[in-house]
JSON list of C-alpha atoms in Angstrom, two decimals:
[
{"chain": "A", "resi": 1, "resn": "MET", "atom": "CA", "xyz": [182.57, -90.14, 176.71]},
{"chain": "A", "resi": 2, "resn": "ARG", "atom": "CA", "xyz": [183.72, -90.83, 173.22]},
{"chain": "A", "resi": 3, "resn": "VAL", "atom": "CA", "xyz": [183.12, -88.88, 170.04]},
{"chain": "A", "resi": 4, "resn": "VAL", "atom": "CA", "xyz": [183.74, -89.53, 166.40]},
{"chain": "A", "resi": 5, "resn": "VAL", "atom": "CA", "xyz": [184.02, -86.16, 164.66]},
{"chain": "A", "resi": 6, "resn": "GLN", "atom": "CA", "xyz": [183.65, -86.04, 160.90]},
{"chain": "A", "resi": 7, "resn": "ARG", "atom": "CA", "xyz": [184.27, -82.96, 158.78]},
{"chain": "A", "resi": 8, "resn": "VAL", "atom": "CA", "xyz": [181.34, -82.82, 156.38]},
{"chain": "A", "resi": 9, "resn": "SER", "atom": "CA", "xyz": [180.08, -80.87, 153.41]},
{"chain": "A", "resi": 10, "resn": "SER", "atom": "CA", "xyz": [176.59, -81.80, 154.58]},
{"chain": "A", "resi": 11, "resn": "ALA", "atom": "CA", "xyz": [174.88, -84.23, 156.95]},
{"chain": "A", "resi": 12, "resn": "SER", "atom": "CA", "xyz": [171.38, -85.13, 158.05]},
{"chain": "A", "resi": 13, "resn": "VAL", "atom": "CA", "xyz": [169.50, -87.46, 160.36]},
{"chain": "A", "resi": 14, "resn": "THR", "atom": "CA", "xyz": [166.17, -88.96, 159.34]},
{"chain": "A", "resi": 15, "resn": "ILE", "atom": "CA", "xyz": [163.75, -90.67, 161.72]},
{"chain": "A", "resi": 16, "resn": "GLY", "atom": "CA", "xyz": [160.73, -92.53, 160.42]},
{"chain": "A", "resi": 17, "resn": "GLY", "atom": "CA", "xyz": [161.19, -91.08, 156.95]},
{"chain": "A", "resi": 18, "resn": "VAL", "atom": "CA", "xyz": [161.24, -87.47, 158.23]},
{"chain": "A", "resi": 19, "resn": "VAL", "atom": "CA", "xyz": [164.40, -85.36, 158.30]},
{"chain": "A", "resi": 20, "resn": "LYS", "atom": "CA", "xyz": [164.91, -84.31, 161.95]},
{"chain": "A", "resi": 21, "resn": "SER", "atom": "CA", "xyz": [168.06, -82.23, 161.40]},
{"chain": "A", "resi": 22, "resn": "ALA", "atom": "CA", "xyz": [170.27, -81.26, 158.48]},
{"chain": "A", "resi": 23, "resn": "ILE", "atom": "CA", "xyz": [173.43, -79.18, 158.23]},
{"chain": "A", "resi": 24, "resn": "GLY", "atom": "CA", "xyz": [175.72, -77.82, 155.56]},
{"chain": "A", "resi": 25, "resn": "GLN", "atom": "CA", "xyz": [179.48, -77.48, 155.98]},
{"chain": "A", "resi": 26, "resn": "GLY", "atom": "CA", "xyz": [180.62, -78.35, 159.48]},
{"chain": "A", "resi": 27, "resn": "LEU", "atom": "CA", "xyz": [180.88, -81.32, 161.80]},
{"chain": "A", "resi": 28, "resn": "LEU", "atom": "CA", "xyz": [178.93, -84.52, 162.31]},
{"chain": "A", "resi": 29, "resn": "VAL", "atom": "CA", "xyz": [179.57, -85.65, 165.87]},
{"chain": "A", "resi": 30, "resn": "LEU", "atom": "CA", "xyz": [178.68, -89.18, 166.97]},
{"chain": "A", "resi": 31, "resn": "LEU", "atom": "CA", "xyz": [178.55, -89.31, 170.78]},
{"chain": "A", "resi": 32, "resn": "GLY", "atom": "CA", "xyz": [178.84, -92.34, 173.06]},
{"chain": "A", "resi": 33, "resn": "VAL", "atom": "CA", "xyz": [178.41, -92.09, 176.83]},
{"chain": "A", "resi": 34, "resn": "GLY", "atom": "CA", "xyz": [179.92, -94.49, 179.37]},
{"chain": "A", "resi": 35, "resn": "PRO", "atom": "CA", "xyz": [178.75, -95.24, 182.93]},
{"chain": "A", "resi": 36, "resn": "ALA", "atom": "CA", "xyz": [181.69, -93.36, 184.53]},
{"chain": "A", "resi": 37, "resn": "ASP", "atom": "CA", "xyz": [181.18, -90.20, 182.46]},
{"chain": "A", "resi": 38, "resn": "GLY", "atom": "CA", "xyz": [180.14, -86.88, 183.96]},
{"chain": "A", "resi": 39, "resn": "GLN", "atom": "CA", "xyz": [180.40, -83.11, 183.66]},
{"chain": "A", "resi": 40, "resn": "GLU", "atom": "CA", "xyz": [184.22, -83.12, 183.42]},
{"chain": "A", "resi": 41, "resn": "ASP", "atom": "CA", "xyz": [184.09, -85.45, 180.41]},
{"chain": "A", "resi": 42, "resn": "LEU", "atom": "CA", "xyz": [181.38, -83.35, 178.79]},
{"chain": "A", "resi": 43, "resn": "ASP", "atom": "CA", "xyz": [183.31, -80.10, 179.28]},
{"chain": "A", "resi": 44, "resn": "TYR", "atom": "CA", "xyz": [186.52, -81.65, 177.95]},
{"chain": "A", "resi": 45, "resn": "LEU", "atom": "CA", "xyz": [184.88, -82.92, 174.77]},
{"chain": "A", "resi": 46, "resn": "VAL", "atom": "CA", "xyz": [182.88, -79.76, 174.09]},
{"chain": "A", "resi": 47, "resn": "LYS", "atom": "CA", "xyz": [186.05, -77.69, 174.35]},
{"chain": "A", "resi": 48, "resn": "LYS", "atom": "CA", "xyz": [187.91, -80.08, 172.03]},
{"chain": "A", "resi": 49, "resn": "VAL", "atom": "CA", "xyz": [185.16, -80.32, 169.41]},
{"chain": "A", "resi": 50, "resn": "ALA", "atom": "CA", "xyz": [184.51, -76.57, 169.28]},
{"chain": "A", "resi": 51, "resn": "ALA", "atom": "CA", "xyz": [188.22, -75.76, 168.92]},
{"chain": "A", "resi": 52, "resn": "LEU", "atom": "CA", "xyz": [189.32, -78.69, 166.73]},
{"chain": "A", "resi": 53, "resn": "ARG", "atom": "CA", "xyz": [191.27, -77.15, 163.84]},
{"chain": "A", "resi": 54, "resn": "ILE", "atom": "CA", "xyz": [190.37, -79.42, 160.94]},
{"chain": "A", "resi": 55, "resn": "PHE", "atom": "CA", "xyz": [189.18, -76.90, 158.34]},
{"chain": "A", "resi": 56, "resn": "ASP", "atom": "CA", "xyz": [191.56, -75.46, 155.75]},
{"chain": "A", "resi": 57, "resn": "ASP", "atom": "CA", "xyz": [192.87, -71.90, 155.91]},
{"chain": "A", "resi": 58, "resn": "GLU", "atom": "CA", "xyz": [193.88, -69.84, 152.84]},
{"chain": "A", "resi": 59, "resn": "GLU", "atom": "CA", "xyz": [197.07, -71.88, 152.54]},
{"chain": "A", "resi": 60, "resn": "GLY", "atom": "CA", "xyz": [195.22, -75.21, 152.48]},
{"chain": "A", "resi": 61, "resn": "VAL", "atom": "CA", "xyz": [196.43, -76.09, 155.97]},
{"chain": "A", "resi": 62, "resn": "MET", "atom": "CA", "xyz": [193.98, -77.53, 158.53]},
{"chain": "A", "resi": 63, "resn": "ASN", "atom": "CA", "xyz": [194.16, -74.53, 160.84]},
{"chain": "A", "resi": 64, "resn": "ARG", "atom": "CA", "xyz": [190.54, -73.42, 161.39]},
{"chain": "A", "resi": 65, "resn": "SER", "atom": "CA", "xyz": [187.81, -74.61, 163.72]},
{"chain": "A", "resi": 66, "resn": "VAL", "atom": "CA", "xyz": [184.10, -74.98, 163.03]},
{"chain": "A", "resi": 67, "resn": "VAL", "atom": "CA", "xyz": [183.65, -71.65, 164.86]},
{"chain": "A", "resi": 68, "resn": "ASP", "atom": "CA", "xyz": [186.26, -69.97, 162.64]},
{"chain": "A", "resi": 69, "resn": "ILE", "atom": "CA", "xyz": [184.46, -70.98, 159.45]},
{"chain": "A", "resi": 70, "resn": "GLY", "atom": "CA", "xyz": [180.93, -70.33, 160.78]},
{"chain": "A", "resi": 71, "resn": "GLY", "atom": "CA", "xyz": [180.14, -74.01, 160.28]},
{"chain": "A", "resi": 72, "resn": "GLU", "atom": "CA", "xyz": [177.27, -76.07, 161.58]},
{"chain": "A", "resi": 73, "resn": "VAL", "atom": "CA", "xyz": [177.23, -79.09, 163.90]},
{"chain": "A", "resi": 74, "resn": "LEU", "atom": "CA", "xyz": [174.98, -82.16, 164.05]},
{"chain": "A", "resi": 75, "resn": "VAL", "atom": "CA", "xyz": [175.25, -84.38, 167.15]},
{"chain": "A", "resi": 76, "resn": "VAL", "atom": "CA", "xyz": [173.90, -87.94, 167.06]},
{"chain": "A", "resi": 77, "resn": "SER", "atom": "CA", "xyz": [173.85, -90.27, 170.08]},
{"chain": "A", "resi": 78, "resn": "GLN", "atom": "CA", "xyz": [175.49, -93.61, 169.36]},
{"chain": "A", "resi": 79, "resn": "PHE", "atom": "CA", "xyz": [175.85, -96.10, 172.20]},
{"chain": "A", "resi": 80, "resn": "THR", "atom": "CA", "xyz": [177.65, -98.53, 169.89]},
{"chain": "A", "resi": 81, "resn": "LEU", "atom": "CA", "xyz": [180.76, -96.32, 170.15]},
{"chain": "A", "resi": 82, "resn": "MET", "atom": "CA", "xyz": [181.20, -97.81, 173.61]},
{"chain": "A", "resi": 83, "resn": "ALA", "atom": "CA", "xyz": [181.25, -101.40, 172.29]},
{"chain": "A", "resi": 84, "resn": "SER", "atom": "CA", "xyz": [183.81, -103.88, 173.51]},
{"chain": "A", "resi": 85, "resn": "THR", "atom": "CA", "xyz": [185.05, -106.45, 171.01]},
{"chain": "A", "resi": 86, "resn": "LYS", "atom": "CA", "xyz": [187.56, -108.03, 173.38]},
{"chain": "A", "resi": 87, "resn": "LYS", "atom": "CA", "xyz": [185.86, -111.44, 173.47]},
{"chain": "A", "resi": 88, "resn": "GLY", "atom": "CA", "xyz": [184.30, -113.14, 170.48]},
{"chain": "A", "resi": 89, "resn": "ASN", "atom": "CA", "xyz": [182.71, -111.49, 167.50]},
{"chain": "A", "resi": 90, "resn": "ARG", "atom": "CA", "xyz": [179.52, -110.14, 169.01]},
{"chain": "A", "resi": 91, "resn": "PRO", "atom": "CA", "xyz": [180.14, -106.67, 170.52]},
{"chain": "A", "resi": 92, "resn": "SER", "atom": "CA", "xyz": [179.29, -106.16, 174.17]},
{"chain": "A", "resi": 93, "resn": "TYR", "atom": "CA", "xyz": [177.68, -102.89, 175.20]},
{"chain": "A", "resi": 94, "resn": "VAL", "atom": "CA", "xyz": [178.26, -103.09, 178.96]},
{"chain": "A", "resi": 95, "resn": "ARG", "atom": "CA", "xyz": [180.55, -100.04, 178.64]},
{"chain": "A", "resi": 96, "resn": "ALA", "atom": "CA", "xyz": [177.60, -97.90, 177.45]},
{"chain": "A", "resi": 97, "resn": "ALA", "atom": "CA", "xyz": [175.74, -95.84, 180.03]},
{"chain": "A", "resi": 98, "resn": "GLY", "atom": "CA", "xyz": [172.08, -96.54, 180.72]},
{"chain": "A", "resi": 99, "resn": "HIS", "atom": "CA", "xyz": [169.37, -94.12, 179.63]},
{"chain": "A", "resi": 100, "resn": "GLU", "atom": "CA", "xyz": [169.17, -92.48, 183.06]},
{"chain": "A", "resi": 101, "resn": "LEU", "atom": "CA", "xyz": [172.74, -91.14, 182.68]},
{"chain": "A", "resi": 102, "resn": "ALA", "atom": "CA", "xyz": [173.19, -91.06, 178.92]},
{"chain": "A", "resi": 103, "resn": "ILE", "atom": "CA", "xyz": [170.13, -88.98, 178.00]},
{"chain": "A", "resi": 104, "resn": "PRO", "atom": "CA", "xyz": [170.88, -86.04, 180.34]},
{"chain": "A", "resi": 105, "resn": "LEU", "atom": "CA", "xyz": [174.57, -86.05, 179.31]},
{"chain": "A", "resi": 106, "resn": "TYR", "atom": "CA", "xyz": [173.68, -86.16, 175.61]},
{"chain": "A", "resi": 107, "resn": "GLU", "atom": "CA", "xyz": [171.25, -83.26, 176.01]},
{"chain": "A", "resi": 108, "resn": "ALA", "atom": "CA", "xyz": [173.74, -81.28, 178.11]},
{"chain": "A", "resi": 109, "resn": "PHE", "atom": "CA", "xyz": [176.51, -81.95, 175.58]},
{"chain": "A", "resi": 110, "resn": "CYS", "atom": "CA", "xyz": [174.34, -80.58, 172.77]},
{"chain": "A", "resi": 111, "resn": "ALA", "atom": "CA", "xyz": [173.33, -77.48, 174.77]},
{"chain": "A", "resi": 112, "resn": "THR", "atom": "CA", "xyz": [176.88, -76.78, 175.94]},
{"chain": "A", "resi": 113, "resn": "LEU", "atom": "CA", "xyz": [178.32, -77.26, 172.45]},
{"chain": "A", "resi": 114, "resn": "SER", "atom": "CA", "xyz": [175.67, -74.92, 171.06]},
{"chain": "A", "resi": 115, "resn": "ASP", "atom": "CA", "xyz": [176.78, -72.27, 173.55]},
{"chain": "A", "resi": 116, "resn": "ALA", "atom": "CA", "xyz": [180.44, -72.89, 172.69]},
{"chain": "A", "resi": 117, "resn": "ILE", "atom": "CA", "xyz": [179.97, -72.44, 168.95]},
{"chain": "A", "resi": 118, "resn": "GLY", "atom": "CA", "xyz": [177.42, -69.66, 169.23]},
{"chain": "A", "resi": 119, "resn": "ARG", "atom": "CA", "xyz": [174.70, -71.30, 167.15]},
{"chain": "A", "resi": 120, "resn": "PRO", "atom": "CA", "xyz": [172.09, -74.06, 167.46]},
{"chain": "A", "resi": 121, "resn": "VAL", "atom": "CA", "xyz": [173.29, -77.64, 167.17]},
{"chain": "A", "resi": 122, "resn": "GLY", "atom": "CA", "xyz": [171.28, -80.14, 165.14]},
{"chain": "A", "resi": 123, "resn": "THR", "atom": "CA", "xyz": [170.39, -83.35, 166.92]},
{"chain": "A", "resi": 124, "resn": "GLY", "atom": "CA", "xyz": [169.09, -86.82, 166.40]},
{"chain": "A", "resi": 125, "resn": "GLU", "atom": "CA", "xyz": [166.70, -88.45, 168.85]},
{"chain": "A", "resi": 126, "resn": "PHE", "atom": "CA", "xyz": [168.17, -90.50, 171.66]},
{"chain": "A", "resi": 127, "resn": "GLY", "atom": "CA", "xyz": [167.23, -94.18, 171.32]},
{"chain": "A", "resi": 128, "resn": "ALA", "atom": "CA", "xyz": [165.47, -93.77, 167.96]},
{"chain": "A", "resi": 129, "resn": "GLU", "atom": "CA", "xyz": [166.24, -95.78, 164.86]},
{"chain": "A", "resi": 130, "resn": "MET", "atom": "CA", "xyz": [168.01, -93.13, 162.77]},
{"chain": "A", "resi": 131, "resn": "ALA", "atom": "CA", "xyz": [169.30, -92.94, 159.22]},
{"chain": "A", "resi": 132, "resn": "VAL", "atom": "CA", "xyz": [172.37, -90.71, 159.20]},
{"chain": "A", "resi": 133, "resn": "SER", "atom": "CA", "xyz": [173.58, -89.38, 155.86]},
{"chain": "A", "resi": 134, "resn": "LEU", "atom": "CA", "xyz": [176.77, -87.44, 155.29]},
{"chain": "A", "resi": 135, "resn": "ILE", "atom": "CA", "xyz": [179.22, -86.27, 152.73]},
{"chain": "A", "resi": 136, "resn": "ASN", "atom": "CA", "xyz": [182.55, -86.63, 154.50]},
{"chain": "A", "resi": 137, "resn": "ASP", "atom": "CA", "xyz": [184.82, -83.79, 153.44]},
{"chain": "A", "resi": 138, "resn": "GLY", "atom": "CA", "xyz": [188.40, -84.92, 153.05]},
{"chain": "A", "resi": 139, "resn": "PRO", "atom": "CA", "xyz": [187.70, -87.44, 154.41]},
{"chain": "A", "resi": 140, "resn": "VAL", "atom": "CA", "xyz": [188.55, -86.16, 157.87]},
{"chain": "A", "resi": 141, "resn": "THR", "atom": "CA", "xyz": [187.49, -88.32, 160.82]},
{"chain": "A", "resi": 142, "resn": "ILE", "atom": "CA", "xyz": [188.80, -87.84, 164.38]},
{"chain": "A", "resi": 143, "resn": "ILE", "atom": "CA", "xyz": [188.14, -89.98, 167.47]},
{"chain": "A", "resi": 144, "resn": "ILE", "atom": "CA", "xyz": [188.37, -88.33, 170.90]},
{"chain": "A", "resi": 145, "resn": "ASP", "atom": "CA", "xyz": [187.84, -90.20, 174.18]},
{"chain": "A", "resi": 146, "resn": "SER", "atom": "CA", "xyz": [187.60, -88.26, 177.44]},
{"chain": "A", "resi": 147, "resn": "GLN", "atom": "CA", "xyz": [188.85, -91.30, 179.36]},
{"chain": "A", "resi": 148, "resn": "GLN", "atom": "CA", "xyz": [191.94, -91.66, 177.14]},
{"chain": "A", "resi": 149, "resn": "LYS", "atom": "CA", "xyz": [193.23, -88.11, 176.79]},
{"chain": "A", "resi": 150, "resn": "ASP", "atom": "CA", "xyz": [196.63, -89.33, 175.56]},
{"chain": "A", "resi": 151, "resn": "PHE", "atom": "CA", "xyz": [195.08, -91.26, 172.64]}
]
């Protein structure tokens, strides 16, 4: 599993002209699922995202987590995070999990992260054409890959 975590002032996801989810200060998490991913990957990323200290403390140092600040989280599925650009200029998506694995892991990730932060997590809709809007705060953008823990 791979996530792109963005510290935001606000973010929303719109589907078919209707806002599905919107958050204020917190994290926008883009989630990609690979065919070898499972519960261990999910648990690793939930723990990392919930505890990631990328919000400023009183001294202006990034020392607080989304839990510490009482922030919100929006999680959007994004299979294109698993793209391979090794050959040519057209990305290959063979590293992305199929719906039968990706949907349950996406839903479990959202539920587990909600439990970890102690509040509901906003979501997109798996497989839908979504318009994601955000105001990146910082900007702060972090990539975490459960298969490359040393990255």
